[in-house]
Short mmCIF file of C-alpha atoms in Angstrom, two decimals:
data_model
loop_
_atom_site.label_atom_id
_atom_site.label_comp_id
_atom_site.label_asym_id
_atom_site.label_seq_id
_atom_site.Cartn_x
_atom_site.Cartn_y
_atom_site.Cartn_z
CA UNK A 1 59.09 -17.16 -70.55
CA UNK A 2 57.74 -14.39 -72.76
CA UNK A 3 58.25 -14.36 -76.52
CA UNK A 4 60.17 -11.46 -78.12
CA UNK A 5 58.08 -9.05 -80.23
CA UNK A 6 58.14 -9.57 -83.97
CA UNK A 7 59.06 -5.97 -84.77
CA UNK A 8 59.66 -2.50 -83.32
CA UNK A 9 56.01 -1.67 -83.93
CA UNK A 10 55.00 -3.86 -80.98
CA UNK A 11 56.85 -1.84 -78.33
CA UNK A 12 54.54 0.45 -76.33
CA UNK A 13 56.84 1.57 -73.49
CA UNK A 14 60.28 3.23 -73.50
CA UNK A 15 62.70 4.04 -70.69
CA UNK A 16 65.15 6.93 -71.07
CA UNK A 17 68.27 7.60 -68.94
CA UNK A 18 70.93 10.29 -69.24
CA UNK A 19 73.71 8.76 -67.09
CA UNK A 20 75.31 5.30 -67.04
CA UNK A 21 74.57 4.90 -63.32
CA UNK A 22 70.86 5.42 -64.08
CA UNK A 23 71.03 2.86 -66.89
CA UNK A 24 72.75 0.37 -64.58
CA UNK A 25 70.02 0.66 -61.94
CA UNK A 26 67.03 0.30 -64.27
CA UNK A 27 68.61 -2.60 -66.19
CA UNK A 28 68.71 -4.67 -62.98
CA UNK A 29 64.89 -4.73 -63.01
CA UNK A 30 64.51 -6.18 -66.52
CA UNK A 31 62.93 -9.64 -66.42
CA UNK A 32 64.44 -10.66 -69.77
CA UNK A 33 66.63 -9.08 -72.42
CA UNK A 34 65.90 -9.51 -76.12
CA UNK A 35 69.38 -8.45 -77.26
CA UNK A 36 71.54 -11.00 -75.41
CA UNK A 37 72.64 -12.38 -78.79
CA UNK A 38 72.82 -9.01 -80.48
CA UNK A 39 70.28 -6.47 -81.64
CA UNK A 40 67.45 -7.94 -83.70
CA UNK A 41 65.23 -4.90 -84.28
CA UNK A 42 67.46 -2.29 -85.92
CA UNK A 43 66.52 1.38 -86.09
CA UNK A 44 65.11 3.94 -88.51
CA UNK A 45 67.15 5.83 -91.09
CA UNK A 46 68.95 8.74 -89.41
CA UNK A 47 68.54 7.34 -85.90
CA UNK A 48 71.88 7.23 -84.05
CA UNK A 49 70.56 5.89 -80.74
CA UNK A 50 71.69 2.53 -79.36
CA UNK A 51 68.83 0.55 -77.86
CA UNK A 52 68.42 -2.17 -75.26
CA UNK A 53 65.23 -4.21 -75.54
CA UNK A 54 63.63 -6.62 -73.15
CA UNK A 55 60.74 -7.60 -70.91
CA UNK A 56 59.89 -5.20 -68.09
CA UNK A 57 56.92 -6.49 -66.13
CA UNK A 58 54.04 -7.11 -68.53
CA UNK A 59 55.45 -4.92 -71.30
CA UNK A 60 58.11 -5.21 -73.96
CA UNK A 61 60.29 -2.18 -73.34
CA UNK A 62 63.01 -0.30 -75.20
CA UNK A 63 65.72 1.39 -73.10
CA UNK A 64 67.89 4.22 -74.40
CA UNK A 65 70.87 5.91 -72.75
CA UNK A 66 71.27 9.51 -73.93
CA UNK A 67 74.73 10.41 -75.30
CA UNK A 68 74.82 13.58 -73.18
CA UNK A 69 72.87 15.34 -70.46
CA UNK A 70 70.70 18.37 -71.23
CA UNK A 71 67.50 19.09 -73.11
CA UNK A 72 69.05 19.40 -76.59
CA UNK A 73 70.51 15.89 -76.44
CA UNK A 74 67.25 14.61 -74.94
CA UNK A 75 65.09 16.20 -77.64
CA UNK A 76 67.25 14.88 -80.48
CA UNK A 77 67.45 11.35 -79.08
CA UNK A 78 63.73 11.23 -78.30
CA UNK A 79 62.80 12.38 -81.80
CA UNK A 80 64.90 9.51 -83.17
CA UNK A 81 63.31 7.13 -80.67
CA UNK A 82 59.88 8.13 -81.95
CA UNK A 83 60.87 7.44 -85.56
CA UNK A 84 62.24 3.97 -84.76
CA UNK A 85 59.48 2.95 -82.34
CA UNK A 86 56.30 4.60 -83.70
CA UNK A 87 53.85 2.71 -81.45
CA UNK A 88 55.16 4.08 -78.13
CA UNK A 89 52.40 5.17 -75.77
CA UNK A 90 54.46 5.80 -72.65
CA UNK A 91 58.00 7.08 -72.10
CA UNK A 92 59.50 7.18 -68.61
CA UNK A 93 62.51 9.44 -68.08
CA UNK A 94 64.16 7.92 -65.02
CA UNK A 95 67.26 8.83 -63.02
CA UNK A 96 68.44 11.32 -60.40
CA UNK A 97 67.56 14.91 -59.57
CA UNK A 98 68.04 17.69 -57.05
CA UNK A 99 65.17 18.04 -54.61
CA UNK A 100 63.42 20.88 -52.82
CA UNK A 101 63.50 20.19 -49.04
CA UNK A 102 59.73 20.44 -48.62
CA UNK A 103 56.59 20.39 -50.74
CA UNK A 104 53.95 23.12 -50.94
CA UNK A 105 51.94 21.13 -48.41
CA UNK A 106 54.86 21.24 -45.97
CA UNK A 107 55.85 17.58 -46.34
CA UNK A 108 59.57 16.93 -45.88
CA UNK A 109 61.41 15.60 -48.94
CA UNK A 110 64.48 13.53 -48.05
CA UNK A 111 67.36 12.10 -50.06
CA UNK A 112 66.28 8.90 -51.79
CA UNK A 113 62.64 10.02 -52.15
CA UNK A 114 61.16 9.89 -55.65
CA UNK A 115 59.47 12.71 -57.56
CA UNK A 116 56.93 11.93 -60.32
CA UNK A 117 56.12 14.66 -62.83
CA UNK A 118 52.70 16.18 -63.15
CA UNK A 119 54.00 19.14 -65.12
CA UNK A 120 57.37 20.53 -66.22
CA UNK A 121 58.61 24.10 -66.40
CA UNK A 122 61.66 25.18 -68.37
CA UNK A 123 62.67 27.78 -65.82
CA UNK A 124 65.66 29.15 -67.77
CA UNK A 125 63.57 29.88 -70.90
CA UNK A 126 62.11 33.37 -70.91
CA UNK A 127 62.92 37.07 -70.91
CA UNK A 128 65.61 38.84 -68.89
CA UNK A 129 64.52 42.30 -67.73
CA UNK A 130 66.81 44.76 -65.89
CA UNK A 131 65.15 43.91 -62.57
CA UNK A 132 63.72 40.44 -63.17
CA UNK A 133 63.70 37.25 -65.24
CA UNK A 134 60.30 36.10 -66.52
CA UNK A 135 59.74 32.54 -67.68
CA UNK A 136 58.24 32.59 -71.18
CA UNK A 137 54.94 30.89 -70.39
CA UNK A 138 53.20 28.69 -67.89
CA UNK A 139 54.13 25.03 -67.93
CA UNK A 140 50.90 24.01 -69.63
CA UNK A 141 51.38 26.57 -72.40
CA UNK A 142 55.09 26.19 -73.07
CA UNK A 143 55.56 22.43 -72.75
CA UNK A 144 52.00 21.18 -73.05
CA UNK A 145 50.00 18.88 -70.84
CA UNK A 146 50.59 15.14 -70.71
CA UNK A 147 48.24 13.11 -72.92
CA UNK A 148 45.05 11.60 -71.51
CA UNK A 149 46.60 8.18 -70.85
CA UNK A 150 49.26 9.70 -68.64
CA UNK A 151 46.91 12.16 -66.93
CA UNK A 152 44.66 9.24 -66.06
CA UNK A 153 47.57 7.27 -64.61
CA UNK A 154 48.83 10.25 -62.58
CA UNK A 155 45.31 10.89 -61.25
CA UNK A 156 45.19 7.35 -59.83
CA UNK A 157 48.66 7.78 -58.28
CA UNK A 158 47.44 10.87 -56.44
CA UNK A 159 44.89 8.78 -54.53
CA UNK A 160 45.86 7.25 -51.18
CA UNK A 161 45.41 3.70 -52.48
CA UNK A 162 47.31 4.36 -55.71
CA UNK A 163 50.26 5.87 -53.84
CA UNK A 164 50.28 3.03 -51.31
CA UNK A 165 50.35 0.36 -54.04
CA UNK A 166 53.25 2.04 -55.85
CA UNK A 167 55.29 2.55 -52.67
CA UNK A 168 54.77 -1.06 -51.59
CA UNK A 169 55.88 -2.51 -54.93
CA UNK A 170 58.80 -0.07 -55.11
CA UNK A 171 60.01 -1.30 -51.71
CA UNK A 172 59.91 -4.90 -53.00
CA UNK A 173 61.85 -3.97 -56.14
CA UNK A 174 64.43 -2.05 -54.09
CA UNK A 175 65.22 -5.19 -52.09
CA UNK A 176 65.47 -7.09 -55.38
CA UNK A 177 68.11 -4.65 -56.65
CA UNK A 178 70.01 -4.72 -53.36
CA UNK A 179 69.99 -8.52 -53.26
CA UNK A 180 71.15 -8.91 -56.86
CA UNK A 181 74.26 -11.14 -56.87
CA UNK A 182 77.38 -8.97 -56.65
CA UNK A 183 79.22 -10.88 -59.36
CA UNK A 184 80.84 -9.92 -62.64
CA UNK A 185 81.08 -6.32 -63.74
CA UNK A 186 77.43 -5.35 -63.38
CA UNK A 187 77.67 -4.01 -59.84
CA UNK A 188 79.46 -4.01 -56.50
CA UNK A 189 77.89 -5.51 -53.41
CA UNK A 190 77.12 -2.22 -51.63
CA UNK A 191 76.35 -0.06 -54.68
CA UNK A 192 72.65 0.35 -53.97
CA UNK A 193 72.59 0.08 -50.17
CA UNK A 194 70.92 2.82 -48.12
CA UNK A 195 73.60 5.45 -47.26
CA UNK A 196 71.96 6.15 -43.90
CA UNK A 197 70.40 9.16 -42.21
CA UNK A 198 73.77 10.44 -40.94
CA UNK A 199 74.74 11.43 -44.51
CA UNK A 200 71.40 13.15 -45.22
CA UNK A 201 72.22 16.74 -44.28
CA UNK A 202 70.23 19.81 -45.24
CA UNK A 203 72.09 23.03 -44.50
CA UNK A 204 70.59 26.48 -44.21
CA UNK A 205 70.04 27.88 -47.70
CA UNK A 206 72.50 30.72 -47.11
CA UNK A 207 75.25 28.54 -45.60
CA UNK A 208 78.01 28.19 -48.22
CA UNK A 209 79.98 25.09 -49.15
CA UNK A 210 83.57 26.34 -48.78
CA UNK A 211 86.76 26.00 -46.72
CA UNK A 212 85.63 27.17 -43.28
CA UNK A 213 88.99 26.94 -41.53
CA UNK A 214 91.62 27.65 -44.19
CA UNK A 215 92.96 31.17 -44.58
CA UNK A 216 95.09 30.33 -47.63
CA UNK A 217 92.48 30.44 -50.42
CA UNK A 218 89.68 32.54 -51.90
CA UNK A 219 87.19 30.99 -49.45
CA UNK A 220 88.62 33.20 -46.69
CA UNK A 221 87.18 36.24 -48.50
CA UNK A 222 83.70 34.73 -48.87
CA UNK A 223 81.47 36.60 -46.41
CA UNK A 224 78.31 37.24 -48.47
CA UNK A 225 76.24 34.63 -50.29
CA UNK A 226 77.29 35.91 -53.72
CA UNK A 227 81.03 36.01 -52.93
CA UNK A 228 83.21 33.56 -54.91
CA UNK A 229 84.91 30.50 -53.41
CA UNK A 230 87.94 28.54 -54.58
CA UNK A 231 87.53 25.95 -57.35
CA UNK A 232 88.95 23.16 -55.18
CA UNK A 233 86.19 23.47 -52.58
CA UNK A 234 83.45 22.76 -55.13
CA UNK A 235 84.57 19.16 -55.54
CA UNK A 236 85.31 18.37 -51.91
CA UNK A 237 83.00 16.95 -49.27
CA UNK A 238 81.57 18.77 -46.28
CA UNK A 239 83.76 16.76 -43.90
CA UNK A 240 86.92 17.96 -45.67
CA UNK A 241 85.82 21.60 -45.78
CA UNK A 242 84.57 21.71 -42.21
CA UNK A 243 80.90 22.49 -42.92
CA UNK A 244 79.39 22.80 -39.44
CA UNK A 245 76.40 20.59 -38.56
CA UNK A 246 75.04 23.34 -36.33
CA UNK A 247 73.90 24.99 -39.59
CA UNK A 248 71.94 21.90 -40.63
CA UNK A 249 68.14 22.03 -40.50
CA UNK A 250 66.21 19.78 -38.06
CA UNK A 251 63.57 17.57 -39.73
CA UNK A 252 61.00 15.39 -38.04
CA UNK A 253 60.72 12.75 -40.74
CA UNK A 254 64.49 12.30 -40.87
CA UNK A 255 64.53 11.91 -37.08
CA UNK A 256 61.89 9.17 -37.35
CA UNK A 257 64.08 7.33 -39.86
CA UNK A 258 67.09 7.75 -37.57
CA UNK A 259 65.17 6.14 -34.71
CA UNK A 260 64.23 3.21 -36.98
CA UNK A 261 67.91 2.74 -37.83
CA UNK A 262 68.85 2.71 -34.15
CA UNK A 263 66.19 0.07 -33.51
CA UNK A 264 67.55 -2.15 -36.28
CA UNK A 265 64.89 -1.16 -38.81
CA UNK A 266 67.13 0.01 -41.65
CA UNK A 267 65.01 -1.82 -44.25
CA UNK A 268 61.98 0.19 -43.18
CA UNK A 269 63.95 3.42 -42.87
CA UNK A 270 65.18 3.19 -46.48
CA UNK A 271 61.69 2.99 -48.03
CA UNK A 272 61.30 6.15 -50.14
CA UNK A 273 58.28 8.41 -50.16
CA UNK A 274 56.75 9.41 -53.48
CA UNK A 275 55.80 12.98 -54.38
CA UNK A 276 53.89 14.12 -57.45
CA UNK A 277 54.34 17.64 -58.76
CA UNK A 278 56.25 20.00 -61.00
CA UNK A 279 59.80 19.52 -62.25
CA UNK A 280 62.05 22.44 -63.08
CA UNK A 281 64.10 21.64 -66.19
CA UNK A 282 67.20 23.51 -67.32
CA UNK A 283 70.50 23.07 -69.14
CA UNK A 284 72.41 23.94 -65.98
CA UNK A 285 72.84 22.04 -62.73
CA UNK A 286 71.40 24.05 -59.85
CA UNK A 287 73.80 24.19 -56.87
CA UNK A 288 72.54 27.13 -54.86
CA UNK A 289 70.23 26.88 -51.85
CA UNK A 290 68.90 30.42 -52.15
CA UNK A 291 68.26 30.14 -55.90
CA UNK A 292 66.61 26.75 -55.27
CA UNK A 293 64.20 28.23 -52.75
CA UNK A 294 63.45 31.21 -55.01
CA UNK A 295 62.60 29.08 -58.05
CA UNK A 296 60.64 26.59 -55.94
CA UNK A 297 58.53 29.32 -54.34
CA UNK A 298 57.92 31.23 -57.54
CA UNK A 299 57.03 28.29 -59.79
CA UNK A 300 55.93 25.57 -57.37
CA UNK A 301 58.79 23.25 -58.29
CA UNK A 302 59.57 20.07 -56.30
CA UNK A 303 62.74 18.96 -58.11
CA UNK A 304 65.36 20.05 -60.65
CA UNK A 305 66.74 18.10 -63.61
CA UNK A 306 68.13 18.65 -67.12
CA UNK A 307 66.39 16.42 -69.69
CA UNK A 308 62.65 16.66 -69.07
CA UNK A 309 62.03 19.71 -71.25
CA UNK A 310 63.66 17.94 -74.20
CA UNK A 311 61.62 14.74 -73.89
CA UNK A 312 58.28 16.24 -72.80
CA UNK A 313 57.18 17.69 -76.15
CA UNK A 314 58.34 14.76 -78.28
CA UNK A 315 56.54 11.79 -76.69
CA UNK A 316 53.96 11.03 -73.96
CA UNK A 317 56.27 11.25 -70.96
CA UNK A 318 56.45 10.79 -67.20
CA UNK A 319 59.58 11.92 -65.34
CA UNK A 320 60.49 9.65 -62.42
CA UNK A 321 63.64 10.71 -60.57
CA UNK A 322 65.21 10.02 -57.20
CA UNK A 323 66.47 12.89 -55.04
CA UNK A 324 70.27 12.63 -54.67
CA UNK A 325 70.97 16.14 -53.33
CA UNK A 326 69.18 19.31 -52.25
CA UNK A 327 70.24 21.41 -55.26
CA UNK A 328 72.54 23.45 -53.02
CA UNK A 329 76.29 24.05 -53.03
CA UNK A 330 77.10 21.22 -50.60
CA UNK A 331 78.71 18.45 -52.62
CA UNK A 332 77.30 14.99 -51.80
CA UNK A 333 77.66 12.10 -54.27
CA UNK A 334 76.92 9.35 -51.75
CA UNK A 335 73.25 9.17 -52.70
CA UNK A 336 73.44 9.00 -56.50
CA UNK A 337 73.30 5.22 -56.91
CA UNK A 338 70.65 4.75 -54.23
CA UNK A 339 68.51 7.54 -55.72
CA UNK A 340 68.87 6.01 -59.20
CA UNK A 341 67.73 2.69 -57.71
CA UNK A 342 64.67 4.15 -55.96
CA UNK A 343 63.67 5.92 -59.19
CA UNK A 344 64.06 2.65 -61.11
CA UNK A 345 61.84 0.80 -58.62
CA UNK A 346 59.09 3.40 -58.90
CA UNK A 347 59.40 3.36 -62.70
CA UNK A 348 58.80 -0.39 -62.79
CA UNK A 349 55.92 -0.05 -60.33
CA UNK A 350 54.37 2.55 -62.65
CA UNK A 351 54.73 0.28 -65.66
CA UNK A 352 52.93 -2.45 -63.71
CA UNK A 353 50.01 -0.08 -63.06
CA UNK A 354 49.87 1.14 -66.67
CA UNK A 355 46.91 -0.35 -68.52
CA UNK A 356 47.90 -2.70 -71.32
CA UNK A 357 46.11 -2.15 -74.63
CA UNK A 358 44.23 -5.14 -76.05
CA UNK A 359 45.93 -6.91 -78.92
CA UNK A 360 43.99 -7.17 -82.20
CA UNK A 361 41.47 -10.00 -82.55
CA UNK A 362 41.93 -12.78 -85.13
CA UNK A 363 39.51 -11.01 -87.47
CA UNK A 364 41.44 -7.77 -87.08
CA UNK A 365 44.73 -9.57 -87.75
CA UNK A 366 43.27 -11.04 -90.95
CA UNK A 367 42.11 -7.59 -92.02
CA UNK A 368 45.56 -6.19 -91.26
CA UNK A 369 47.20 -8.86 -93.41
CA UNK A 370 44.87 -7.98 -96.28
CA UNK A 371 45.67 -4.32 -95.80
CA UNK A 372 49.40 -5.10 -95.80
CA UNK A 373 49.08 -6.88 -99.15
CA UNK A 374 47.14 -3.96 -100.54
CA UNK A 375 49.67 -1.56 -99.04
CA UNK A 376 52.51 -3.36 -100.84
CA UNK A 377 50.79 -2.78 -104.16
CA UNK A 378 50.29 0.86 -103.20
CA UNK A 379 53.98 1.19 -102.33
CA UNK A 380 54.93 -0.27 -105.71
CA UNK A 381 52.80 2.40 -107.31
CA UNK A 382 54.32 5.15 -105.19
CA UNK A 383 57.81 3.81 -105.91
CA UNK A 384 57.25 4.46 -109.60
CA UNK A 385 55.69 7.83 -108.84
CA UNK A 386 58.71 9.24 -106.98
CA UNK A 387 62.26 8.19 -106.22
CA UNK A 388 62.25 9.07 -102.51
CA UNK A 389 59.69 9.10 -99.73
CA UNK A 390 59.03 12.69 -98.58
CA UNK A 391 58.96 11.50 -94.98
CA UNK A 392 62.50 10.16 -95.40
CA UNK A 393 63.48 13.42 -97.10
CA UNK A 394 62.15 15.37 -94.11
CA UNK A 395 64.05 13.15 -91.65
CA UNK A 396 67.26 13.50 -93.66
CA UNK A 397 66.93 17.29 -93.89
CA UNK A 398 66.35 17.62 -90.15
CA UNK A 399 69.29 15.34 -89.39
CA UNK A 400 71.74 17.17 -91.66
CA UNK A 401 70.66 20.53 -90.25
CA UNK A 402 71.06 19.46 -86.62
CA UNK A 403 67.57 18.08 -85.87
CA UNK A 404 64.43 20.10 -85.26
CA UNK A 405 63.92 21.88 -81.93
CA UNK A 406 60.57 23.40 -81.12
CA UNK A 407 62.23 26.59 -79.90
CA UNK A 408 63.46 27.22 -83.45
CA UNK A 409 60.00 27.49 -84.99
CA UNK A 410 57.47 28.03 -82.18
CA UNK A 411 57.55 31.80 -82.80
CA UNK A 412 55.60 31.39 -86.04
CA UNK A 413 52.76 29.58 -84.26
CA UNK A 414 51.80 32.83 -82.53
CA UNK A 415 52.38 35.02 -85.61
CA UNK A 416 49.23 36.82 -86.77
CA UNK A 417 49.61 35.66 -90.39
CA UNK A 418 49.96 32.02 -89.35
CA UNK A 419 46.99 32.17 -86.98
CA UNK A 420 44.81 33.79 -89.68
CA UNK A 421 45.79 31.07 -92.16
CA UNK A 422 45.20 28.30 -89.62
CA UNK A 423 41.93 29.57 -88.12
CA UNK A 424 40.19 31.57 -90.85
CA UNK A 425 38.94 29.67 -93.95
CA UNK A 426 39.12 32.89 -95.99
CA UNK A 427 42.92 32.91 -95.72
CA UNK A 428 43.89 29.87 -97.79
CA UNK A 429 47.51 30.72 -98.62
CA UNK A 430 50.49 31.11 -96.30
CA UNK A 431 53.53 32.20 -98.30
CA UNK A 432 56.88 32.23 -96.47
CA UNK A 433 59.59 34.21 -98.23
CA UNK A 434 63.25 34.64 -97.36
CA UNK A 435 66.79 34.53 -98.68
CA UNK A 436 68.52 31.15 -99.14
CA UNK A 437 69.94 29.62 -95.95
CA UNK A 438 67.64 31.54 -93.59
CA UNK A 439 65.89 28.44 -92.21
CA UNK A 440 62.69 28.34 -94.29
CA UNK A 441 62.92 24.57 -94.81
CA UNK A 442 63.32 23.83 -91.09
CA UNK A 443 60.47 26.25 -90.41
CA UNK A 444 58.27 24.22 -92.77
CA UNK A 445 59.36 21.00 -91.05
CA UNK A 446 58.12 22.46 -87.78
CA UNK A 447 54.83 23.57 -89.33
CA UNK A 448 54.38 20.08 -90.81
CA UNK A 449 54.86 18.55 -87.35
CA UNK A 450 52.26 20.92 -85.89
CA UNK A 451 49.77 20.12 -88.65
CA UNK A 452 50.35 16.38 -88.26
CA UNK A 453 49.53 16.68 -84.56
CA UNK A 454 46.43 18.76 -85.24
CA UNK A 455 42.99 17.22 -84.80
CA UNK A 456 41.35 19.57 -87.32
CA UNK A 457 43.32 18.76 -90.48
CA UNK A 458 42.21 15.59 -92.26
CA UNK A 459 44.79 15.45 -95.02
CA UNK A 460 48.36 16.72 -95.13
CA UNK A 461 50.42 16.48 -98.29
CA UNK A 462 54.04 17.45 -98.66
CA UNK A 463 55.84 16.60 -101.91
CA UNK A 464 52.94 14.43 -103.13
CA UNK A 465 50.86 12.41 -100.67
CA UNK A 466 51.32 10.43 -97.45
CA UNK A 467 49.69 7.13 -98.26
CA UNK A 468 49.98 5.97 -94.65
CA UNK A 469 47.88 8.88 -93.45
CA UNK A 470 45.14 8.74 -96.10
CA UNK A 471 45.33 5.27 -97.70
CA UNK A 472 42.01 5.81 -99.47
CA UNK A 473 43.49 8.58 -101.63
CA UNK A 474 45.98 6.27 -103.33
CA UNK A 475 43.02 4.66 -105.09
CA UNK A 476 42.84 7.68 -107.39
CA UNK A 477 46.38 7.01 -108.58
CA UNK A 478 45.92 3.23 -108.65
CA UNK A 479 42.87 3.55 -110.90
CA UNK A 480 45.01 4.87 -113.73
CA UNK A 481 48.26 3.17 -112.70
CA UNK A 482 46.72 -0.33 -112.85
CA UNK A 483 45.87 0.35 -116.50
CA UNK A 484 48.91 2.29 -117.70
CA UNK A 485 51.65 1.08 -115.35
CA UNK A 486 54.86 3.05 -114.90
CA UNK A 487 54.46 4.87 -118.22
CA UNK A 488 51.71 6.92 -116.55
CA UNK A 489 54.54 8.91 -114.96
CA UNK A 490 57.00 8.83 -117.86
CA UNK A 491 55.30 10.21 -120.96
CA UNK A 492 54.70 13.79 -122.05
CA UNK A 493 51.25 13.97 -120.49
CA UNK A 494 52.51 13.24 -116.96
CA UNK A 495 51.68 16.64 -115.49
CA UNK A 496 48.16 16.70 -116.92
CA UNK A 497 47.49 13.17 -115.65
CA UNK A 498 48.77 13.92 -112.17
CA UNK A 499 46.90 17.23 -112.04
CA UNK A 500 43.62 15.44 -112.72
CA UNK A 501 44.44 12.84 -110.07
CA UNK A 502 45.27 15.59 -107.55
CA UNK A 503 41.99 17.38 -108.23
CA UNK A 504 40.09 14.12 -107.82
CA UNK A 505 41.73 13.62 -104.43
CA UNK A 506 40.92 17.14 -103.25
CA UNK A 507 37.29 16.73 -104.33
CA UNK A 508 36.96 13.52 -102.31
CA UNK A 509 33.87 13.83 -100.09
CA UNK A 510 35.72 12.37 -97.10
CA UNK A 511 38.12 15.33 -96.97
CA UNK A 512 36.79 18.17 -94.84
CA UNK A 513 40.12 19.92 -94.96
CA UNK A 514 43.41 19.53 -96.82
CA UNK A 515 46.80 21.21 -96.54
CA UNK A 516 49.47 21.23 -99.25
CA UNK A 517 53.02 22.15 -98.20
CA UNK A 518 55.47 23.05 -100.96
CA UNK A 519 59.10 23.89 -100.23
CA UNK A 520 61.62 25.68 -102.49
CA UNK A 521 59.07 26.64 -105.13
CA UNK A 522 61.59 29.12 -106.53
CA UNK A 523 63.88 26.21 -107.44
CA UNK A 524 61.39 24.74 -109.91
CA UNK A 525 62.62 25.05 -113.50
CA UNK A 526 61.65 28.42 -114.97
CA UNK A 527 59.82 26.88 -117.90
CA UNK A 528 57.63 24.84 -115.57
CA UNK A 529 57.15 27.36 -112.77
CA UNK A 530 53.66 28.50 -113.76
CA UNK A 531 52.38 24.95 -114.21
CA UNK A 532 52.42 23.88 -110.53
CA UNK A 533 51.39 27.36 -109.41
CA UNK A 534 48.34 27.51 -111.65
CA UNK A 535 47.33 23.96 -110.74
CA UNK A 536 47.53 24.59 -106.98
#
C-alpha cells in the first residue's frame, strides 16, 4: 500500500470533472483514497473548491468537481486549484463531449470513442461581422500551446505503438469499471455497460429532431432547417418523435461492430478508438448538425465541450473526453455514462504513461531542510516588515472582484504602449491612469501574472519583494534586520533605511532585469507622495 503525501506540495497530477456522472466514473479507477477519514490537506486562502485525494496508478492525484459547467466556472476553479496545489505538472480534464462524425483523415468517430486534445479553439470568441463571424485568433495564439511535457506525451500517443498501448490499457480499465461490485450507492449494475450499436444513430445533418407525425404542435410548421420546433420535442427521444432511420447515415466501422455483437463479441465491440486533435470550446451546448459540420470544417474540430478554454490557460492541461452524442439536435442520453467511463479509462492510461519526476536525493533533502530553516528566519523578518503578504493581498482582491479572467486584461498585452515598455529598454515606465472603479487593479493583477510567467524578467516586486522568487535579495534586509531587529521598520528613519536596501537590491549583479509594480499610487498620503516617487 502506498503512503499518503505529507503535504499538497507533493501532488503532481490533477483530474477535473464538470458533472457528477464524470466524477463517479473516474473515482472508480482510484487505487486508494487519502480522504476516507476526512480531508487532511486543506486548501489555500480564498479557494472554495472541494477536493478528493488519492492514489491513481503511480501518482498521488487530486480530483476536483467543478460547481458548474462552462469556461468561467472552469477558469475560476482551476486558478484556485493552482494556488492550493502549486506543484501540479499535469491536469486532465475528463468527461463527456459531442463528437464530429469523422476526422479530417476520414476515420469514423463513433459514440463511446475518446478524443484527446492537441489544441483547443474557443470558437464563440471573436468578431461578428454582418456577413460572417471570425474567431479572434488561431488556437495557438489565443489559448497557447501545451507545455513541453504535454507536447512530448501527445507526440508519443500519436505513434502507432503509443496509441496501441493506451487503447489496450483503456480496454482493461473499462472491464474493471464494468465489473465493479454493484453494491451501495456508488453505482448500479448496468450503469457503465455498452449501450450497443443499435442506439448509435447518426442522422443526416439537415434532418431535424422533431415530432414527425403530430399535426398538433409547432413541429408541423417546421419545413426548413432554421424553422422552430416545439419545446417538448427537444427533451424527447427519437423513438417517441418518430425520427426515421432511413435518414441515418451508413458507416462501415459501426457495421463491423454490429457484426461482432451478433457473433457474441460485445466485449470487443465496445473497445473505444482514440483520436487526437482539436477541441472546440464554448459556453453553449452545440445541438445542430449543420452548425457542427460548419465549425468542424472551418476550424478542424473533432469534438465540442464547454470547460477546456477555462482550464487551458491556467494549468498544463490535456482534455480527455468520451463522445456521448454527435452534437446534433437528436436527443440521446443513453451514452453519457459509458462515454464518461471510456474517458476515465483513457485518462488513467495516460497517467500511467506520464513520466514520473525523480524525487530529491538525500543530499538535496538535507539542503532543503536547511533552506526551510533559513526561510523561516526570512519570514520572521518579512513579518515585521509588513502586516500582509502581497501575494495574499492579490488573491483576496481577485476573489472579491470575481476572480481574474484573461479576457478581461488580454487587450493590454497587444497595446502599443505596453509592447514598447515590455520590449524596448528605453521605455522604462508604464503609467496606467483611470478613474476609481474602472478596473486598474485587476488590470495590474493580469500584468503581474504575465510578468511572472515571462522567461525574460528575473525579478518582480509588487508591494515590496517576493522572497520566494528571489530568496537571495532578502539578505539585504536581513543584514540590517539582524542588527537592529524590528525597530529597523519602526523609527523615524524607516524610509531612508528601506530606500538604501531597495537600491542595494536593484544593484545586485545577479539581476539582469527588474520590474516594480505599484498600485493606487494616488492613495499615498499627500505629505509622503513625492518620497516614493523620487526614490523609484
